[in-house]
Coordinates of C-alpha atoms and ligand atoms in Angstrom, one line a residue:
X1 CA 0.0 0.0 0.0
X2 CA 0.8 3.6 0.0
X3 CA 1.8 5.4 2.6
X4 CA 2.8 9.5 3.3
X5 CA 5.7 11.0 5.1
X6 CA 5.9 14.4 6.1
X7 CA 8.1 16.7 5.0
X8 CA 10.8 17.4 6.3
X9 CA 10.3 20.5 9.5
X10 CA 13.2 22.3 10.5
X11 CA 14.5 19.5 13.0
X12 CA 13.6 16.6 10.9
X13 CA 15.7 14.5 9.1
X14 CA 14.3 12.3 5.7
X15 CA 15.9 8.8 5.2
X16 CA 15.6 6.4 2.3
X17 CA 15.4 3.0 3.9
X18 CA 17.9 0.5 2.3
X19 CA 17.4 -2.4 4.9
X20 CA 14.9 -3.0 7.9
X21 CA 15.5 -6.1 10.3
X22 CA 12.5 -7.8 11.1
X23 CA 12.1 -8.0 15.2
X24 CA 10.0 -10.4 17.2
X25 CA 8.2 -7.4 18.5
X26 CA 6.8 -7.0 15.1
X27 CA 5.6 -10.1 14.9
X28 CA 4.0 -9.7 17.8
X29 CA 2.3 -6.2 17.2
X30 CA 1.5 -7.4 12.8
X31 CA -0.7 -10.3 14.7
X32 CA -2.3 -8.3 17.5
X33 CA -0.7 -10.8 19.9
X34 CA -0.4 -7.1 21.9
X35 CA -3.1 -5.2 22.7
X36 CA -3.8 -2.0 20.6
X37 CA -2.5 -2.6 17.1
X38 CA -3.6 0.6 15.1
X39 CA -4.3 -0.3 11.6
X40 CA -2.6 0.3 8.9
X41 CA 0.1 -1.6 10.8
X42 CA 3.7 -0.8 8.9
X43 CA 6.1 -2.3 11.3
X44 CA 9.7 -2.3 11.5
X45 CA 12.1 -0.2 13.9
X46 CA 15.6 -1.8 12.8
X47 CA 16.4 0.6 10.0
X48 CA 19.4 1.8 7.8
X49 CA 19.8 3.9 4.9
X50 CA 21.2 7.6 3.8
X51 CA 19.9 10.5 4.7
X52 CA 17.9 12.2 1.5
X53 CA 17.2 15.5 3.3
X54 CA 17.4 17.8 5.9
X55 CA 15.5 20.9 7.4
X56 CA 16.9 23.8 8.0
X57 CA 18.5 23.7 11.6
X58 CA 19.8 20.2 11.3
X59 CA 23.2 20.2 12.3
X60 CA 24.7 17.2 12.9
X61 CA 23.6 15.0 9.2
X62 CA 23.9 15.8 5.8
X63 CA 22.2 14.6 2.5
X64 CA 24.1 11.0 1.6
X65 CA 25.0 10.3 5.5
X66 CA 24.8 6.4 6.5
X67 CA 22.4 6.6 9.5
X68 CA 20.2 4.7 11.7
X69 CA 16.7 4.6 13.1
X70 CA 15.8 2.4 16.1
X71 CA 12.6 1.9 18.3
X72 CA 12.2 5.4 19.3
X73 CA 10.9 8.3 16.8
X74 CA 10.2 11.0 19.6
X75 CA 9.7 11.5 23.4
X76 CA 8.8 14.4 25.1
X77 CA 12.5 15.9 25.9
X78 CA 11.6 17.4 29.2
X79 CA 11.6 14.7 31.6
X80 CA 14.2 13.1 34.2
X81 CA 14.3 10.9 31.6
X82 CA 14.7 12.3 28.8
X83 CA 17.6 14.4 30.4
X84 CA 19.4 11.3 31.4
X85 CA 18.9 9.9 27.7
X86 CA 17.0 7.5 28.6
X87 CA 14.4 8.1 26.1
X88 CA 13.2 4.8 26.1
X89 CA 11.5 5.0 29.6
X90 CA 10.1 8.5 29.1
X91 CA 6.1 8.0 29.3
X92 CA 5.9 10.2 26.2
X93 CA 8.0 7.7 24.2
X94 CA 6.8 7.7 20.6
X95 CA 7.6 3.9 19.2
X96 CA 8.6 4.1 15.7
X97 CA 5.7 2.5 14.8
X98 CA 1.8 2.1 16.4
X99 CA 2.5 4.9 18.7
X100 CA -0.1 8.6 18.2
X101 CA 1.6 11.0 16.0
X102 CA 0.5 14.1 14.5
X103 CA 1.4 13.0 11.1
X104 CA -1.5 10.5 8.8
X105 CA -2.6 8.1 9.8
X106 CA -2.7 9.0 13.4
X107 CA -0.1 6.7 14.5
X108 CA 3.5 5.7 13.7
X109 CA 4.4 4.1 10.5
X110 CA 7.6 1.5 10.3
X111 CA 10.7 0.9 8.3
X112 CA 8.9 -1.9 6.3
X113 CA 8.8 0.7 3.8
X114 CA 11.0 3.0 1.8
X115 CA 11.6 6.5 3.4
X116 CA 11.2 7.8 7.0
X117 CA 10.9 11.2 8.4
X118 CA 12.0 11.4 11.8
X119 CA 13.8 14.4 14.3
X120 CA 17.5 14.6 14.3
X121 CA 17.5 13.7 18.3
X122 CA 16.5 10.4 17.7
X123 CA 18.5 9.5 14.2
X124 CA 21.9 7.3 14.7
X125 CA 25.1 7.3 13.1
X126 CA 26.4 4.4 11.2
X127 CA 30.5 4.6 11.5
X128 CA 30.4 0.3 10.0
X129 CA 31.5 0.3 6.6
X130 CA 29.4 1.0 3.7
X131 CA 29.4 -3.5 2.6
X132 CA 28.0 -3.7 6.3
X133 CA 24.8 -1.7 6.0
X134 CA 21.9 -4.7 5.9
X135 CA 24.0 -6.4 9.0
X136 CA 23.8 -3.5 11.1
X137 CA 20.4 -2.9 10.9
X138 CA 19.1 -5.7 13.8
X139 CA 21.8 -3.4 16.0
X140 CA 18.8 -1.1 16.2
X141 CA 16.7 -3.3 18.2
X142 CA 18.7 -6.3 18.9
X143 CA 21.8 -5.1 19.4
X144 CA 20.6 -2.2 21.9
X145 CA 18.2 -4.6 23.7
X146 CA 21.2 -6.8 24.9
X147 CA 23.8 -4.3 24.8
X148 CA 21.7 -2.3 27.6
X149 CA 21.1 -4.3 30.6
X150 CA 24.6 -6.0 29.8
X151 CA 26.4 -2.7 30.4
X152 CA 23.8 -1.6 33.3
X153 CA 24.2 -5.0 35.6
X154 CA 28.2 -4.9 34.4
X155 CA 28.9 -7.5 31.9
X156 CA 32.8 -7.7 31.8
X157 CA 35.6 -9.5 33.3
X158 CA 35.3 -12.0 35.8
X159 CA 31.7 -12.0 35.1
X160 CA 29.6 -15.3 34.1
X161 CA 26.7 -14.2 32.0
X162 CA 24.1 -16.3 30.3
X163 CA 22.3 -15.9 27.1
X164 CA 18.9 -17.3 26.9
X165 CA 17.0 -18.0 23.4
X166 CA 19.6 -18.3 20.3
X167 CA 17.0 -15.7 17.9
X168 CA 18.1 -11.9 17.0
X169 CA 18.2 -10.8 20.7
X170 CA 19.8 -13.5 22.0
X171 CA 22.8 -14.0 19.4
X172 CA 23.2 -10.4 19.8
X173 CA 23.8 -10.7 23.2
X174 CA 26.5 -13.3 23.3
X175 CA 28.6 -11.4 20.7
X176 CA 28.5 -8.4 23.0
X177 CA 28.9 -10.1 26.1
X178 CA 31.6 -11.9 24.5
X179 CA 32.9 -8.2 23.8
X180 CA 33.0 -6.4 27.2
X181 CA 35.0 -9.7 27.9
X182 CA 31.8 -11.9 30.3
X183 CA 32.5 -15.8 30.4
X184 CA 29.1 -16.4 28.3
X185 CA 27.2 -19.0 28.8
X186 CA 24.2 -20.0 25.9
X187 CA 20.9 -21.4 26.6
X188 CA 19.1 -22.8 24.2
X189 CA 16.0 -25.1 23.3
X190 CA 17.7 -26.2 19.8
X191 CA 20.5 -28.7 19.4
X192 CA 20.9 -27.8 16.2
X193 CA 22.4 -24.1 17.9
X194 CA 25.0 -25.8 19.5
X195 CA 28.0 -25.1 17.5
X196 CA 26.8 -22.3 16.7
X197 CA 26.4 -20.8 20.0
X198 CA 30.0 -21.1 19.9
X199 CA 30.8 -19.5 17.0
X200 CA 28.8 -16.5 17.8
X201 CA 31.8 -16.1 20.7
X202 CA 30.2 -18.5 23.7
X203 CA 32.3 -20.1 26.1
X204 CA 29.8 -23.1 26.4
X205 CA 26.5 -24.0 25.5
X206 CA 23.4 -26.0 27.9
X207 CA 20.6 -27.3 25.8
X208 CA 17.7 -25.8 27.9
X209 CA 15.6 -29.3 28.2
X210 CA 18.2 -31.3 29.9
X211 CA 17.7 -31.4 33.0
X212 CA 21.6 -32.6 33.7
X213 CA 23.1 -29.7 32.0
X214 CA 21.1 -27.3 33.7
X215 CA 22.0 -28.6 37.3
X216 CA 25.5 -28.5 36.3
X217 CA 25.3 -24.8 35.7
X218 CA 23.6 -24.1 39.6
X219 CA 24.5 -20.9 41.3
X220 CA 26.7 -19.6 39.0
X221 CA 25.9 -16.7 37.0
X222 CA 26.0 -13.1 37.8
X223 CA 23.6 -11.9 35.4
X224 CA 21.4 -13.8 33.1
X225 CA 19.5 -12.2 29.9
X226 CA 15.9 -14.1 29.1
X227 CA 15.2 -13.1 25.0
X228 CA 13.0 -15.5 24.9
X229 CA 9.6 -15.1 23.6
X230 CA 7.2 -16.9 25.1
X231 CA 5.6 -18.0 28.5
X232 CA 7.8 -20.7 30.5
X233 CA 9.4 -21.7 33.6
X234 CA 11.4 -19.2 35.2
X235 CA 12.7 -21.3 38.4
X236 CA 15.2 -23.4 35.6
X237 CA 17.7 -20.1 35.1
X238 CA 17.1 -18.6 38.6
X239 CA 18.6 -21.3 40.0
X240 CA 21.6 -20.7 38.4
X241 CA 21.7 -17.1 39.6
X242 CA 24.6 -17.0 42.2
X243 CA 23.5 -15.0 45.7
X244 CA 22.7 -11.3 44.4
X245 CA 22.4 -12.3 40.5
X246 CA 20.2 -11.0 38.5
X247 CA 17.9 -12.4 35.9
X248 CA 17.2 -9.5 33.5
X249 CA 13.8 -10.2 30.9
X250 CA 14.1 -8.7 27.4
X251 CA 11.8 -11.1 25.9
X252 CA 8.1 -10.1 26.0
X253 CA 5.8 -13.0 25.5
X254 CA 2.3 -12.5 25.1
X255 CA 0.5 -13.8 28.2
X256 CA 2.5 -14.1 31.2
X257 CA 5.2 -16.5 32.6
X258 CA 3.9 -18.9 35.2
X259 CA 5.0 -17.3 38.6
X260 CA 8.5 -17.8 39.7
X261 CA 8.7 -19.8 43.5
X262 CA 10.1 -17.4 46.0
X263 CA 12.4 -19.6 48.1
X264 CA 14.4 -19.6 45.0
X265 CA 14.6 -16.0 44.9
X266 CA 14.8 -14.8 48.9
X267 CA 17.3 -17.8 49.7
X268 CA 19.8 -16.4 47.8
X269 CA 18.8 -12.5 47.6
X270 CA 18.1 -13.3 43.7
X271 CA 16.6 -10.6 41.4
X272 CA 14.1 -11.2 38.4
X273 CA 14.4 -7.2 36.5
X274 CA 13.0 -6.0 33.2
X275 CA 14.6 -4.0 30.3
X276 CA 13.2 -2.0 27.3
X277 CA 15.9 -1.0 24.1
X278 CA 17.6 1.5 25.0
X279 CA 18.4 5.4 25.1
X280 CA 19.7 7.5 22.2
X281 CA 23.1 8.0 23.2
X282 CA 23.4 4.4 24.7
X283 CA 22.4 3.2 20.8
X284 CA 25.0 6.0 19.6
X285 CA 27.6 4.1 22.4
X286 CA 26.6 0.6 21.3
X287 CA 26.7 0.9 17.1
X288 CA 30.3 3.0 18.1
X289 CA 30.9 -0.1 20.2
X290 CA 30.0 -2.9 17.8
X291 CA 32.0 -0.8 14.8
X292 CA 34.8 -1.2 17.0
X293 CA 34.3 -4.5 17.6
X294 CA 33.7 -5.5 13.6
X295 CA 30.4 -6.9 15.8
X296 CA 27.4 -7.1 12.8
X297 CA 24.2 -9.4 12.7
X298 CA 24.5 -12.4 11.3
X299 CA 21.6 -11.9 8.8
X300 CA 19.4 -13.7 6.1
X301 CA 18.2 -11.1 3.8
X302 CA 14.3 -11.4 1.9
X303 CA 12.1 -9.7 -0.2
X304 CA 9.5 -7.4 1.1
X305 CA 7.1 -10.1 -0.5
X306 CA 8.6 -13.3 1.7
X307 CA 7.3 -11.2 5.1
X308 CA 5.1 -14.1 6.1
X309 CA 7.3 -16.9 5.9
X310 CA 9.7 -15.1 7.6
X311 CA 7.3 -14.6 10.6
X312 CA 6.6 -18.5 10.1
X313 CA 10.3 -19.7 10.2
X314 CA 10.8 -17.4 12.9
X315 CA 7.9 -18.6 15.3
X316 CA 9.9 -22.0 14.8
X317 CA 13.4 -20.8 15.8
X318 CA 14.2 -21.2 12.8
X319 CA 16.5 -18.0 11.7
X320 CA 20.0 -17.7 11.9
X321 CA 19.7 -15.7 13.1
X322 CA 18.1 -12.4 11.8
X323 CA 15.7 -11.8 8.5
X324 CA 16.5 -8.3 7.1
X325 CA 14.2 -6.7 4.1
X326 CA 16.1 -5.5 1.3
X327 CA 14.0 -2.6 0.8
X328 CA 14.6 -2.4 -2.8
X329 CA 12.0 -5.1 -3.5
X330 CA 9.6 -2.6 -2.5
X331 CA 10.3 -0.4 -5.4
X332 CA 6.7 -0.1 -8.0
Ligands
LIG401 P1 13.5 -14.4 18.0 O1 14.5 -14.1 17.0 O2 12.2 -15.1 17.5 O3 14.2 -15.3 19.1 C1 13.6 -15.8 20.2 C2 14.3 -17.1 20.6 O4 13.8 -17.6 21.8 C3 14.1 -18.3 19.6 O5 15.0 -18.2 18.5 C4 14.4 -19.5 20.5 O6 15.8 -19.7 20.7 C5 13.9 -19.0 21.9 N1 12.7 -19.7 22.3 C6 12.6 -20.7 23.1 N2 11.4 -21.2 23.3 C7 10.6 -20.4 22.5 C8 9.3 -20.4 22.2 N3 8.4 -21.3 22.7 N4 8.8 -19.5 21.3 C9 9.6 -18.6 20.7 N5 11.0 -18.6 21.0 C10 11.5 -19.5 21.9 O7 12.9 -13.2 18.7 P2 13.7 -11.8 19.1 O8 13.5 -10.8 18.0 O9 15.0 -12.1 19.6 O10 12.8 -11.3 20.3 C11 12.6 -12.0 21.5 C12 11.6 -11.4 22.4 O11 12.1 -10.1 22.8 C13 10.3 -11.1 21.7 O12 9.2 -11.3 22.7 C14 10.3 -9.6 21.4 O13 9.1 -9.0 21.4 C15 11.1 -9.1 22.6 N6 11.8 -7.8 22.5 C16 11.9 -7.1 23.6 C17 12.6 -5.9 23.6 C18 12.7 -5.1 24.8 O14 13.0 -3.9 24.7 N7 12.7 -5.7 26.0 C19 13.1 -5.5 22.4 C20 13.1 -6.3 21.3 C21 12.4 -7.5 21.3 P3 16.4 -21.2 20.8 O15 16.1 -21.9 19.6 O16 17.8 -20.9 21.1 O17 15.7 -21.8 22.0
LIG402 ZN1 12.5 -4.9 18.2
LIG403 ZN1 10.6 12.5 28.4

């Protein structure tokens, strides 16, 4: 279908798309498996592509700049928040898409498409090179999902951390972990991950459904990060929480997890804690970061057309580990 952008306002800066990484969290808003999907629904917050104009008091891009676009389009710039940059917990956050705008339709409009207008604050710069561009783009949303609570609860040396759920979030997370120099530990429910768990830079990998390898992994993680993206048992990767770890939930199923037992939590002072993306300058510090690094998605690339088997391969844990669209196909 067609859709409008606005032009460009003095702040604003207008992007042609060249790639847009398909997220869970898209699945999961395209299917109404959230409440409140808006219609038309154009998902897609993972995007890359060069900056086509700019209005007038845009400082910091030019026309032909590689840059970025992540989860967050606008905020209200006035909070605590917002002053920290820490955009993403502002409670005026404006989602890139299904979040009230001024602009038609009413609400936000995603990267699934093939040009974006959105204000300078929230517009990233891309220092990967140029061959790079369709990799990067899961950084957006994957990459800043990990990266976050991994730097907040002090991912580093001398630190175990586990990985759980091998998809976008999840082999983003052991590459960066891997990074700021954790032991890493990957969980998964697919034996067919295995050797690549490794590859991705984890020290060892426990198939989630043995109960063996799971018991020989008790109390010893710092800091755990759940991707995973639907209801299960908690109490399996608490357990393996040393006293004062912390279980951090990025994933964000749609109907709850069954409720975790308490002795498992007060015996040890254990923590179950929740985190959302990121802020702007946190992405900014996380694509410097992974440029750094060399750190990219590993990514299979599709035709705007090939959307719903995507979401079906996905639903099976079946991507290696990230579908990007090659926005091109969208050309008519
Ligand atoms: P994904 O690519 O589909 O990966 C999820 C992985 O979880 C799967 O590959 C699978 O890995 C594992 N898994 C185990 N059991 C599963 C089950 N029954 N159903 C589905 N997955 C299962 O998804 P993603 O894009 O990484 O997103 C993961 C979750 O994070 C989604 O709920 C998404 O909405 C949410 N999310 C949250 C934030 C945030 O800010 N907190 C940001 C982005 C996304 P194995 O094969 O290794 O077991
Ligand atoms: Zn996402
Ligand atoms: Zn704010």
């Amino acid at each position: 279908m067609e859709i409008t952008r606005r032009a460009p306002g003095p702040h604003d800066v207008q992007i042609e798309i060249a790639y847009c990484g398909i997220c869970h969290s898209d699945l999961h808003q395209a299917r109404a498996e959230w409440a409140g999907t808006q219609w038309p629904c154009v998902p897609g917050h993972e995007i890359v592509g060069r900056v086509s104009a700019v209005g007038a008091h845009v400082a910091g891009f030019r026309a032909g700049d590689l840059v970025g676009v992540g989860c967050i389009v606008d905020s209200c710039r006035h909070c605590e928040d917002c002053g920290d940059g820490l955009e993403n917990y502002c409670d005026g956050m404006v989602g890139t898409y299904n979040f009230p705008t001024p602009d038609a339709p009413g609400h936000t409009l995603g990267g699934y498409s093939q040009r974006i207008v959105v204000h300078e604050r929230y517009v990233l710069r891309i220092r990967h090179p140029e061959e790079q561009l369709a990799a990067v783009a899961p950084l957006l949303c994957a990459g800043i999902t990990t990266y976050s609570p991994l730097k907040h609860w002090k991912a580093g040396p001398g630190k175990t951390v586990g990985v759980v759920g091998i998809g976008g979030l999840g082999h983003m997370g052991i590459k960066i972990a891997h990074a700021m120099g954790a032991h890493v530990i990957a969980f998964t429910t697919s034996e067919s991950k295995r050797a690549d768990a490794k590859a991705l830079g984890a020290d060892d990998v426990v198939v989630s459904r043995n109960p063996d390898e799971m018991a020989a992994h008790a109390k010893s993680f710092d800091l755990i990060v759940n991707t995973v993206a639907a209801p299960h048992d908690l109490d399996a990767f608490t357990t393996l929480l040393k006293r004062d770890g912390t279980m951090v939930l990025v994933g964000a199923p749609a109907s709850p997890h069954p409720s975790p037992e308490v002795f498992t939590l007060i015996t040890k002072r254990r923590s179950i804690a929740g985190s959302m993306i990121g802020g702007i300058p946190e992405t900014q510090e996380m694509l410097d970061f992974c440029a750094e690094h060399g750190i990219v998605s590993d990514i299979e690339t599709i035709r705007a057309e090939q959307i719903n088997g995507a979401y079906e391969r996905m639903l099976k844990g079946d991507v290696k580990y990230r579908f990007v669209i090659d926005t091109a196909s969208l050309a008519f």
